[in-house]
Amino acid sequence: MTQPRSRVIWQTGALFGVILGAIQLIFVFLIDAVLPVSKLLNVLISVIVLFFAGFLATRKTGKISTGTLAGLVAGMVSGLIGLLGSILFVTLNPDMVHTLASQTAQIVQQSQGNAASKEALENAFVTGLIIGYSVGALFSVGLGAGVGAIGGAIGKPRTPAHMMPPVQQPYNSNPYNHAPDNNAPPTA
């Protein structure tokens, strides 16, 4: 018995979204500080996980749209987890954020001779950080839908020609009613 399509979408999307969200939290809290190419690696892992969300959801229902929506849900869940994790990281590390904001404010003031206060520039930095994380979460939703659709298109079950049902011939109600054969020899 097959599961209803909406159930497949939400179960598969939520499962892969939580997996991807956990991976993104690992990147936010551990890897970003150590590995300079972590953003690219994070996007690559995201594409792979979202692809499999779409692939497996489509395998269960046979519809590409199921894979697209499962990828969208996975992107939405992982984006939300990533956004909340990033906000938590900023909240738990105020000294680091303050140091980065201060450095950015000094650079802006030196390069532009800006008369804005250091506090205003620091607040703008933190606001920009939150907006950037929010845009990243929205990007995750779009990426999920797109990559889920690709996974769904590749995962769509293909029925081989020899397994297709035979083509039915039209029903003839009177098997003895044939059209006359014009090439038959005349009968006398």
Coordinates of N, CA, C and O in Angstrom, one line a residue:
M1 N 0.8 -1.2 0.0 CA 0.0 0.0 0.0 C 0.9 1.2 0.0 O 1.8 1.3 0.8
T2 N 0.6 2.2 -0.8 CA 1.4 3.4 -0.9 C 0.9 4.4 0.1 O -0.3 4.5 0.4
Q3 N 1.8 5.3 0.5 CA 1.4 6.3 1.4 C 0.8 7.5 0.7 O 1.1 7.7 -0.5
P4 N 0.0 8.3 1.3 CA -0.6 9.5 0.6 C 0.6 10.4 0.3 O 1.6 10.5 1.0
R5 N 0.4 11.1 -0.8 CA 1.5 12.0 -1.3 C 1.9 13.1 -0.3 O 3.1 13.3 -0.1
S6 N 1.0 13.7 0.4 CA 1.3 14.7 1.3 C 2.1 14.2 2.5 O 3.0 14.8 3.0
R7 N 1.8 13.0 2.9 CA 2.6 12.3 4.0 C 4.0 12.1 3.5 O 5.0 12.3 4.3
V8 N 4.2 11.6 2.3 CA 5.6 11.4 1.8 C 6.3 12.7 1.7 O 7.5 12.7 2.1
I9 N 5.7 13.7 1.3 CA 6.3 15.0 1.1 C 6.8 15.5 2.5 O 8.0 15.9 2.7
W10 N 5.9 15.5 3.5 CA 6.3 16.0 4.8 C 7.3 15.1 5.6 O 8.2 15.6 6.2
Q11 N 7.1 13.8 5.5 CA 8.0 12.9 6.2 C 9.4 13.0 5.6 O 10.4 13.1 6.3
T12 N 9.5 12.8 4.3 CA 10.8 12.9 3.6 C 11.4 14.2 3.7 O 12.6 14.3 4.0
G13 N 10.7 15.3 3.5 CA 11.2 16.6 3.6 C 11.7 17.0 5.0 O 12.8 17.5 5.1
A14 N 10.9 16.6 6.0 CA 11.3 16.9 7.4 C 12.5 16.1 7.8 O 13.5 16.7 8.4
L15 N 12.6 14.8 7.4 CA 13.7 14.0 7.7 C 15.0 14.6 7.1 O 16.0 14.8 7.8
F16 N 15.0 14.8 5.8 CA 16.2 15.3 5.2 C 16.5 16.8 5.6 O 17.7 17.2 5.6
G17 N 15.5 17.5 5.9 CA 15.7 18.9 6.4 C 16.4 18.9 7.8 O 17.3 19.7 8.0
V18 N 16.0 18.0 8.7 CA 16.6 17.9 10.0 C 18.1 17.4 9.8 O 19.0 18.0 10.5
I19 N 18.3 16.5 8.9 CA 19.7 16.0 8.7 C 20.5 17.1 8.2 O 21.6 17.4 8.7
L20 N 20.0 17.9 7.2 CA 20.8 19.0 6.6 C 20.9 20.1 7.6 O 22.0 20.7 7.7
G21 N 19.9 20.4 8.4 CA 20.0 21.4 9.4 C 21.1 21.1 10.4 O 21.9 21.9 10.9
A22 N 21.2 19.8 10.8 CA 22.2 19.4 11.8 C 23.6 19.5 11.2 O 24.5 20.0 11.8
I23 N 23.7 19.2 9.9 CA 25.0 19.4 9.2 C 25.4 20.9 9.2 O 26.5 21.3 9.4
Q24 N 24.4 21.7 8.9 CA 24.6 23.2 8.9 C 25.0 23.7 10.2 O 25.9 24.6 10.3
L25 N 24.4 23.2 11.3 CA 24.8 23.6 12.6 C 26.3 23.2 12.9 O 27.0 24.0 13.6
I26 N 26.7 22.1 12.5 CA 28.1 21.7 12.6 C 29.0 22.7 11.9 O 30.0 23.1 12.4
F27 N 28.6 23.1 10.7 CA 29.4 24.1 10.0 C 29.4 25.4 10.7 O 30.5 26.0 10.8
V28 N 28.3 25.9 11.3 CA 28.2 27.1 11.9 C 29.1 27.1 13.2 O 29.9 28.1 13.4
F29 N 29.0 26.1 14.0 CA 29.7 26.1 15.3 C 31.1 25.6 15.2 O 31.9 25.9 16.1
L30 N 31.4 24.7 14.3 CA 32.8 24.1 14.3 C 33.6 24.4 13.1 O 34.7 24.8 13.2
I31 N 33.1 24.1 11.9 CA 33.9 24.1 10.7 C 34.3 25.4 10.1 O 35.3 25.7 9.6
D32 N 33.3 26.4 10.2 CA 33.5 27.7 9.6 C 34.8 28.4 10.1 O 35.5 29.1 9.4
A33 N 35.1 28.2 11.4 CA 36.3 28.8 11.9 C 37.6 28.2 11.5 O 38.6 28.8 11.4
V34 N 37.5 26.9 11.1 CA 38.8 26.2 10.8 C 39.0 26.1 9.3 O 40.1 26.2 8.8
L35 N 38.0 25.8 8.5 CA 38.1 25.5 7.1 C 37.7 26.7 6.2 O 36.5 27.1 6.2
P36 N 38.6 27.3 5.5 CA 38.2 28.5 4.7 C 37.2 28.2 3.6 O 36.5 29.1 3.1
V37 N 37.2 27.0 3.0 CA 36.3 26.7 1.9 C 35.0 26.0 2.4 O 34.3 25.4 1.7
S38 N 34.7 26.2 3.7 CA 33.5 25.6 4.3 C 32.2 26.0 3.6 O 31.3 25.2 3.6
K39 N 32.1 27.2 3.2 CA 30.8 27.7 2.5 C 30.5 26.8 1.3 O 29.4 26.4 1.1
L40 N 31.6 26.7 0.5 CA 31.4 25.9 -0.7 C 31.1 24.4 -0.4 O 30.2 23.8 -1.0
L41 N 31.8 23.9 0.6 CA 31.5 22.5 1.0 C 30.1 22.4 1.6 O 29.4 21.4 1.3
N42 N 29.6 23.3 2.3 CA 28.3 23.3 2.9 C 27.3 23.3 1.8 O 26.3 22.6 1.8
V43 N 27.5 24.1 0.7 CA 26.5 24.2 -0.4 C 26.5 22.8 -1.1 O 25.5 22.3 -1.5
L44 N 27.7 22.3 -1.3 CA 27.8 21.0 -2.0 C 27.1 19.9 -1.2 O 26.3 19.1 -1.8
I45 N 27.2 19.8 0.1 CA 26.5 18.9 0.9 C 25.0 19.1 0.8 O 24.2 18.2 0.8
S46 N 24.6 20.4 0.9 CA 23.2 20.7 0.8 C 22.6 20.2 -0.5 O 21.5 19.7 -0.5
V47 N 23.3 20.4 -1.6 CA 22.8 20.0 -2.9 C 22.6 18.4 -2.9 O 21.6 17.9 -3.3
I48 N 23.6 17.7 -2.3 CA 23.5 16.3 -2.3 C 22.3 15.8 -1.5 O 21.5 14.9 -1.9
V49 N 22.2 16.4 -0.3 CA 21.1 16.0 0.6 C 19.7 16.3 0.0 O 18.8 15.5 0.0
L50 N 19.6 17.5 -0.5 CA 18.3 17.9 -1.1 C 18.0 17.1 -2.4 O 16.8 16.7 -2.6
F51 N 19.0 16.7 -3.1 CA 18.8 15.8 -4.3 C 18.2 14.5 -3.8 O 17.2 14.0 -4.4
F52 N 18.7 13.9 -2.8 CA 18.2 12.6 -2.3 C 16.8 12.7 -1.7 O 16.0 11.8 -1.8
A53 N 16.5 13.9 -1.1 CA 15.1 14.1 -0.6 C 14.2 14.0 -1.8 O 13.1 13.3 -1.7
G54 N 14.4 14.7 -2.9 CA 13.6 14.7 -4.1 C 13.6 13.3 -4.7 O 12.5 12.8 -5.1
F55 N 14.7 12.7 -4.8 CA 14.9 11.4 -5.4 C 14.0 10.3 -4.7 O 13.2 9.6 -5.3
L56 N 14.2 10.2 -3.4 CA 13.4 9.2 -2.7 C 11.9 9.5 -2.6 O 11.1 8.5 -2.6
A57 N 11.6 10.7 -2.5 CA 10.1 11.0 -2.4 C 9.5 10.7 -3.7 O 8.4 10.1 -3.8
T58 N 10.1 11.0 -4.8 CA 9.6 10.6 -6.1 C 9.5 9.1 -6.3 O 8.6 8.6 -6.9
R59 N 10.5 8.4 -5.8 CA 10.5 7.0 -5.9 C 9.3 6.4 -5.2 O 8.8 5.3 -5.6
K60 N 8.8 7.0 -4.1 CA 7.7 6.5 -3.4 C 6.3 6.7 -4.1 O 5.4 5.9 -3.9
T61 N 6.2 7.8 -4.8 CA 4.9 8.1 -5.4 C 4.9 8.1 -6.9 O 3.9 8.0 -7.5
G62 N 6.1 8.2 -7.5 CA 6.2 8.2 -9.0 C 5.9 9.5 -9.6 O 5.8 9.6 -10.8
K63 N 5.8 10.6 -8.8 CA 5.5 11.9 -9.3 C 6.7 12.8 -9.0 O 7.1 12.9 -7.9
I64 N 7.1 13.5 -10.0 CA 8.2 14.5 -9.9 C 7.8 15.6 -8.9 O 8.7 16.1 -8.1
S65 N 6.6 16.0 -9.0 CA 6.1 17.1 -8.1 C 6.3 16.8 -6.6 O 6.5 17.6 -5.8
T66 N 6.2 15.5 -6.3 CA 6.4 15.1 -4.9 C 7.9 15.3 -4.5 O 8.1 15.8 -3.4
G67 N 8.8 15.0 -5.4 CA 10.2 15.3 -5.1 C 10.5 16.8 -5.0 O 11.3 17.2 -4.1
T68 N 9.9 17.5 -5.8 CA 10.0 19.0 -5.8 C 9.6 19.5 -4.4 O 10.3 20.3 -3.8
L69 N 8.4 19.1 -4.0 CA 7.8 19.6 -2.7 C 8.6 19.1 -1.5 O 8.8 19.8 -0.5
A70 N 9.1 17.8 -1.6 CA 9.9 17.3 -0.5 C 11.2 18.0 -0.4 O 11.7 18.3 0.7
G71 N 11.8 18.4 -1.5 CA 13.0 19.2 -1.5 C 12.7 20.6 -0.9 O 13.5 21.1 -0.2
L72 N 11.6 21.2 -1.3 CA 11.2 22.5 -0.8 C 11.0 22.4 0.8 O 11.6 23.3 1.5
V73 N 10.4 21.4 1.3 CA 10.2 21.2 2.7 C 11.5 21.0 3.4 O 11.8 21.6 4.4
A74 N 12.4 20.2 2.8 CA 13.7 19.9 3.4 C 14.5 21.2 3.4 O 15.2 21.5 4.4
G75 N 14.4 22.0 2.4 CA 15.1 23.3 2.4 C 14.6 24.3 3.4 O 15.3 25.0 4.1
M76 N 13.2 24.2 3.6 CA 12.6 25.1 4.5 C 13.0 24.7 6.0 O 13.4 25.6 6.8
V77 N 13.0 23.4 6.3 CA 13.3 23.0 7.6 C 14.8 23.2 7.9 O 15.2 23.7 8.9
S78 N 15.7 22.9 6.9 CA 17.1 23.1 7.2 C 17.4 24.6 7.2 O 18.3 25.0 8.0
G79 N 16.8 25.4 6.4 CA 17.0 26.8 6.5 C 16.6 27.4 7.8 O 17.3 28.3 8.4
L80 N 15.5 26.9 8.3 CA 15.0 27.4 9.6 C 16.0 27.0 10.8 O 16.3 27.8 11.6
I81 N 16.4 25.7 10.7 CA 17.4 25.3 11.7 C 18.7 26.0 11.6 O 19.3 26.5 12.6
G82 N 19.1 26.3 10.3 CA 20.4 27.1 10.1 C 20.2 28.5 10.6 O 21.1 29.0 11.3
L83 N 19.1 29.1 10.4 CA 18.8 30.5 10.8 C 18.8 30.5 12.4 O 19.5 31.4 13.0
L84 N 18.1 29.6 13.0 CA 18.0 29.6 14.5 C 19.4 29.3 15.1 O 19.8 29.9 16.1
G85 N 20.1 28.4 14.4 CA 21.5 28.1 14.9 C 22.4 29.3 14.8 O 23.2 29.5 15.7
S86 N 22.3 30.0 13.7 CA 23.1 31.2 13.5 C 22.8 32.3 14.5 O 23.7 32.9 15.0
I87 N 21.5 32.5 14.7 CA 21.1 33.5 15.7 C 21.6 33.0 17.1 O 22.1 33.9 17.9
L88 N 21.5 31.8 17.4 CA 22.1 31.2 18.7 C 23.6 31.4 18.8 O 24.1 31.8 19.8
F89 N 24.3 31.2 17.7 CA 25.7 31.4 17.7 C 26.1 32.9 18.0 O 27.0 33.1 18.7
V90 N 25.4 33.8 17.3 CA 25.6 35.2 17.5 C 25.3 35.6 19.0 O 26.0 36.3 19.6
T91 N 24.2 35.0 19.5 CA 23.8 35.3 20.9 C 24.8 34.7 21.9 O 25.1 35.4 22.9
L92 N 25.4 33.5 21.6 CA 26.3 32.9 22.6 C 27.7 33.4 22.5 O 28.5 33.2 23.4
N93 N 28.0 34.1 21.4 CA 29.4 34.7 21.2 C 29.3 36.2 21.0 O 29.8 36.7 20.0
P94 N 28.8 36.9 22.0 CA 28.7 38.4 21.8 C 30.1 39.1 21.7 O 30.2 40.0 20.9
D95 N 31.1 38.5 22.4 CA 32.4 39.2 22.3 C 33.0 39.0 20.9 O 33.6 40.0 20.4
M96 N 32.9 37.9 20.3 CA 33.4 37.7 19.0 C 32.6 38.6 18.0 O 33.3 39.2 17.1
V97 N 31.3 38.6 18.1 CA 30.5 39.5 17.2 C 30.9 40.9 17.4 O 31.0 41.7 16.4
H98 N 31.0 41.3 18.7 CA 31.4 42.7 19.0 C 32.8 43.1 18.4 O 32.9 44.1 17.8
T99 N 33.7 42.1 18.5 CA 35.1 42.4 17.9 C 35.0 42.5 16.4 O 35.6 43.4 15.8
L100 N 34.2 41.6 15.7 CA 34.1 41.7 14.3 C 33.4 43.0 13.9 O 33.8 43.6 12.9
A101 N 32.3 43.3 14.6 CA 31.6 44.6 14.3 C 32.5 45.8 14.5 O 32.5 46.7 13.7
S102 N 33.3 45.8 15.6 CA 34.2 46.9 15.8 C 35.3 47.0 14.7 O 35.6 48.1 14.3
Q103 N 35.8 45.9 14.3 CA 36.8 45.9 13.2 C 36.2 46.4 11.9 O 36.8 47.2 11.2
T104 N 35.0 46.0 11.6 CA 34.3 46.4 10.4 C 34.0 47.9 10.5 O 34.2 48.7 9.6
A105 N 33.6 48.4 11.7 CA 33.3 49.8 11.9 C 34.5 50.7 11.7 O 34.5 51.7 11.1
Q106 N 35.7 50.2 12.2 CA 36.9 50.9 12.0 C 37.3 51.0 10.6 O 37.8 52.1 10.1
I107 N 37.2 49.9 9.9 CA 37.5 49.9 8.5 C 36.6 50.9 7.7 O 37.1 51.6 6.8
V108 N 35.3 50.9 8.0 CA 34.4 51.8 7.3 C 34.8 53.2 7.6 O 34.8 54.1 6.7
Q109 N 35.0 53.5 8.9 CA 35.4 54.9 9.3 C 36.7 55.3 8.6 O 36.8 56.5 8.2
Q110 N 37.7 54.5 8.6 CA 39.0 54.8 8.0 C 38.9 55.0 6.5 O 39.5 55.9 5.9
S111 N 38.1 54.1 5.8 CA 38.1 54.2 4.4 C 37.2 55.3 3.8 O 37.4 55.9 2.8
Q112 N 36.1 55.6 4.6 CA 35.2 56.6 4.1 C 35.2 57.9 4.9 O 34.5 58.8 4.5
G113 N 35.9 57.9 5.9 CA 35.9 59.1 6.8 C 34.5 59.4 7.3 O 34.1 60.5 7.5
N114 N 33.8 58.3 7.6 CA 32.4 58.4 8.0 C 32.3 59.0 9.4 O 33.1 58.6 10.3
A115 N 31.4 59.9 9.6 CA 31.2 60.5 10.9 C 30.2 59.7 11.8 O 29.9 60.1 12.9
A116 N 29.7 58.6 11.3 CA 28.8 57.8 12.0 C 29.4 57.3 13.3 O 30.6 57.0 13.3
S117 N 28.6 57.1 14.3 CA 29.2 56.6 15.6 C 29.6 55.1 15.4 O 29.0 54.4 14.6
K118 N 30.5 54.7 16.2 CA 31.0 53.3 16.2 C 29.8 52.4 16.6 O 29.7 51.3 16.0
E119 N 29.0 52.8 17.6 CA 27.8 52.0 18.0 C 26.8 51.8 16.9 O 26.3 50.7 16.7
A120 N 26.6 52.8 16.1 CA 25.7 52.7 15.0 C 26.2 51.8 13.9 O 25.4 50.9 13.4
L121 N 27.5 51.8 13.6 CA 28.1 50.9 12.7 C 28.1 49.5 13.2 O 27.9 48.5 12.4
E122 N 28.3 49.3 14.5 CA 28.3 47.9 15.1 C 26.8 47.4 15.0 O 26.6 46.2 14.6
N123 N 25.8 48.2 15.3 CA 24.4 47.7 15.1 C 24.1 47.4 13.7 O 23.4 46.4 13.4
A124 N 24.6 48.2 12.8 CA 24.3 47.9 11.4 C 25.0 46.6 11.0 O 24.4 45.8 10.2
F125 N 26.2 46.3 11.5 CA 26.9 45.0 11.2 C 26.0 43.9 11.7 O 25.8 42.9 11.0
V126 N 25.5 43.9 12.9 CA 24.7 42.8 13.5 C 23.4 42.7 12.7 O 23.0 41.6 12.4
T127 N 22.8 43.8 12.4 CA 21.6 43.7 11.6 C 21.8 43.1 10.2 O 21.0 42.3 9.8
G128 N 22.9 43.5 9.6 CA 23.3 42.9 8.3 C 23.6 41.4 8.5 O 23.2 40.6 7.6
L129 N 24.1 41.0 9.6 CA 24.4 39.6 9.8 C 23.1 38.8 9.9 O 23.0 37.8 9.3
I130 N 22.1 39.3 10.6 CA 20.8 38.7 10.8 C 20.1 38.6 9.4 O 19.5 37.6 9.0
I131 N 20.2 39.7 8.7 CA 19.5 39.8 7.4 C 20.2 38.8 6.4 O 19.5 38.0 5.7
G132 N 21.5 38.7 6.5 CA 22.2 37.7 5.7 C 21.8 36.3 6.0 O 21.6 35.5 5.1
Y133 N 21.7 36.0 7.3 CA 21.2 34.6 7.7 C 19.8 34.4 7.2 O 19.5 33.2 6.8
S134 N 19.0 35.4 7.2 CA 17.6 35.2 6.8 C 17.6 35.0 5.3 O 16.8 34.1 4.8
V135 N 18.4 35.7 4.5 CA 18.4 35.5 3.1 C 19.0 34.1 2.8 O 18.5 33.4 1.9
G136 N 19.9 33.7 3.6 CA 20.4 32.3 3.4 C 19.4 31.2 3.6 O 19.3 30.2 2.9
A137 N 18.5 31.5 4.6 CA 17.4 30.5 4.9 C 16.4 30.5 3.7 O 16.0 29.4 3.2
L138 N 16.1 31.7 3.1 CA 15.3 31.7 1.9 C 15.9 31.1 0.7 O 15.3 30.4 -0.1
F139 N 17.2 31.3 0.6 CA 18.0 30.6 -0.5 C 17.9 29.1 -0.3 O 17.8 28.4 -1.3
S140 N 17.9 28.6 0.9 CA 17.8 27.2 1.1 C 16.5 26.6 0.7 O 16.4 25.5 0.1
V141 N 15.4 27.4 0.8 CA 14.1 26.9 0.4 C 14.1 26.8 -1.2 O 13.6 25.8 -1.7
G142 N 14.6 27.8 -1.8 CA 14.6 27.8 -3.3 C 15.5 26.7 -3.8 O 15.2 26.0 -4.8
L143 N 16.7 26.6 -3.2 CA 17.6 25.5 -3.6 C 17.0 24.1 -3.4 O 17.1 23.2 -4.2
G144 N 16.2 24.0 -2.3 CA 15.6 22.7 -2.0 C 14.6 22.4 -3.1 O 14.5 21.2 -3.5
A145 N 13.8 23.3 -3.5 CA 12.8 23.1 -4.5 C 13.4 22.7 -5.9 O 13.0 21.8 -6.5
G146 N 14.5 23.5 -6.2 CA 15.1 23.2 -7.5 C 15.9 21.9 -7.5 O 15.7 21.1 -8.5
V147 N 16.6 21.6 -6.5 CA 17.4 20.4 -6.5 C 16.5 19.2 -6.2 O 16.7 18.1 -6.8
G148 N 15.4 19.4 -5.4 CA 14.5 18.3 -5.2 C 13.8 18.0 -6.5 O 13.5 16.8 -6.8
A149 N 13.5 18.9 -7.4 CA 12.9 18.7 -8.7 C 13.9 17.9 -9.6 O 13.5 16.9 -10.3
I150 N 15.1 18.2 -9.5 CA 16.1 17.4 -10.3 C 16.2 16.0 -9.8 O 16.2 15.0 -10.6
G151 N 16.3 15.9 -8.5 CA 16.3 14.5 -7.9 C 15.0 13.7 -8.2 O 15.1 12.5 -8.5
G152 N 13.9 14.4 -8.3 CA 12.7 13.8 -8.6 C 12.6 13.3 -10.1 O 12.2 12.3 -10.4
A153 N 13.2 14.2 -11.0 CA 13.2 13.8 -12.4 C 14.1 12.6 -12.6 O 13.8 11.7 -13.4
I154 N 15.2 12.5 -11.9 CA 16.1 11.4 -12.0 C 15.5 10.2 -11.3 O 15.7 9.0 -11.8
G155 N 14.8 10.4 -10.2 CA 14.3 9.3 -9.4 C 13.0 8.7 -9.9 O 12.5 7.7 -9.4
K156 N 12.3 9.4 -10.9 CA 11.0 8.9 -11.4 C 11.2 7.5 -12.0 O 12.0 7.3 -12.8
P157 N 10.3 6.6 -11.5 CA 10.4 5.2 -12.0 C 10.1 5.2 -13.5 O 9.1 5.8 -13.9
R158 N 10.9 4.5 -14.2 CA 10.7 4.3 -15.6 C 10.1 2.9 -15.8 O 10.7 1.9 -15.3
T159 N 9.1 2.8 -16.6 CA 8.5 1.5 -16.9 C 9.0 1.0 -18.2 O 8.8 1.7 -19.2
P160 N 9.8 -0.1 -18.3 CA 10.3 -0.6 -19.6 C 9.1 -1.0 -20.5 O 8.0 -1.3 -20.1
A161 N 9.4 -0.9 -21.8 CA 8.3 -1.1 -22.8 C 7.7 -2.5 -22.7 O 6.6 -2.7 -22.9
H162 N 8.6 -3.5 -22.3 CA 8.0 -4.9 -22.3 C 7.1 -5.1 -21.0 O 6.4 -6.1 -21.0
M163 N 7.2 -4.2 -20.1 CA 6.3 -4.3 -18.9 C 5.0 -3.5 -19.0 O 4.2 -3.5 -18.2
M164 N 4.9 -2.7 -20.1 CA 3.7 -1.9 -20.3 C 2.6 -2.8 -20.7 O 2.7 -3.8 -21.3
P165 N 1.4 -2.4 -20.3 CA 0.2 -3.2 -20.6 C 0.0 -3.2 -22.1 O 0.3 -2.2 -22.8
P166 N -0.6 -4.3 -22.7 CA -0.8 -4.3 -24.1 C -1.8 -3.3 -24.6 O -2.7 -3.0 -23.8
V167 N -1.6 -2.9 -25.8 CA -2.6 -1.9 -26.3 C -3.8 -2.6 -26.7 O -3.8 -3.7 -27.4
Q168 N -5.0 -2.2 -26.3 CA -6.3 -2.8 -26.6 C -6.8 -2.4 -28.0 O -6.7 -1.2 -28.3
Q169 N -7.2 -3.4 -28.7 CA -7.8 -3.1 -30.1 C -9.3 -2.7 -29.8 O -9.9 -3.2 -28.9
P170 N -9.8 -1.9 -30.7 CA -11.2 -1.5 -30.6 C -12.1 -2.7 -30.6 O -11.8 -3.7 -31.4
Y171 N -13.1 -2.7 -29.9 CA -14.1 -3.8 -29.8 C -15.0 -3.8 -31.0 O -15.6 -2.8 -31.3
N172 N -15.1 -5.0 -31.7 CA -16.0 -5.1 -32.8 C -17.2 -6.0 -32.3 O -17.0 -7.2 -32.0
S173 N -18.4 -5.4 -32.3 CA -19.5 -6.2 -31.7 C -19.9 -7.3 -32.6 O -20.5 -8.3 -32.1
N174 N -19.7 -7.3 -33.9 CA -20.1 -8.4 -34.8 C -18.9 -8.9 -35.5 O -18.5 -8.3 -36.5
P175 N -18.3 -10.0 -35.1 CA -17.1 -10.5 -35.7 C -17.3 -11.0 -37.1 O -16.4 -11.1 -37.9
Y176 N -18.6 -11.2 -37.5 CA -18.8 -11.8 -38.9 C -19.2 -10.7 -39.9 O -19.4 -10.9 -41.0
N177 N -19.3 -9.5 -39.4 CA -19.6 -8.3 -40.3 C -18.3 -7.7 -40.8 O -17.8 -6.9 -40.2
H178 N -17.9 -8.2 -42.0 CA -16.7 -7.7 -42.6 C -17.1 -6.9 -43.8 O -18.1 -7.1 -44.5
A179 N -16.2 -6.0 -44.1 CA -16.4 -5.2 -45.3 C -16.1 -6.1 -46.5 O -15.3 -6.9 -46.4
P180 N -16.8 -5.8 -47.6 CA -16.6 -6.7 -48.8 C -15.2 -6.5 -49.3 O -14.7 -5.4 -49.3
D181 N -14.6 -7.5 -49.9 CA -13.3 -7.5 -50.4 C -13.5 -7.2 -51.9 O -14.1 -7.9 -52.7
N182 N -13.0 -6.0 -52.3 CA -13.2 -5.5 -53.7 C -12.3 -6.3 -54.7 O -12.5 -6.3 -55.9
N183 N -11.3 -6.9 -54.2 CA -10.4 -7.7 -55.1 C -10.8 -9.2 -55.2 O -10.1 -9.9 -56.0
A184 N -11.8 -9.6 -54.6 CA -12.3 -11.0 -54.8 C -12.9 -11.2 -56.1 O -13.5 -10.3 -56.7
P185 N -12.7 -12.4 -56.7 CA -13.3 -12.7 -58.0 C -14.8 -12.6 -58.0 O -15.4 -13.0 -57.0
P186 N -15.5 -12.1 -59.0 CA -16.9 -12.0 -59.0 C -17.6 -13.4 -59.0 O -17.1 -14.4 -59.6
T187 N -18.6 -13.5 -58.3 CA -19.4 -14.8 -58.2 C -20.6 -14.7 -59.1 O -21.2 -13.6 -59.2
A188 N -20.9 -15.7 -59.9 CA -21.9 -15.6 -60.8 C -23.2 -16.2 -60.3 O -23.6 -16.7 -59.5

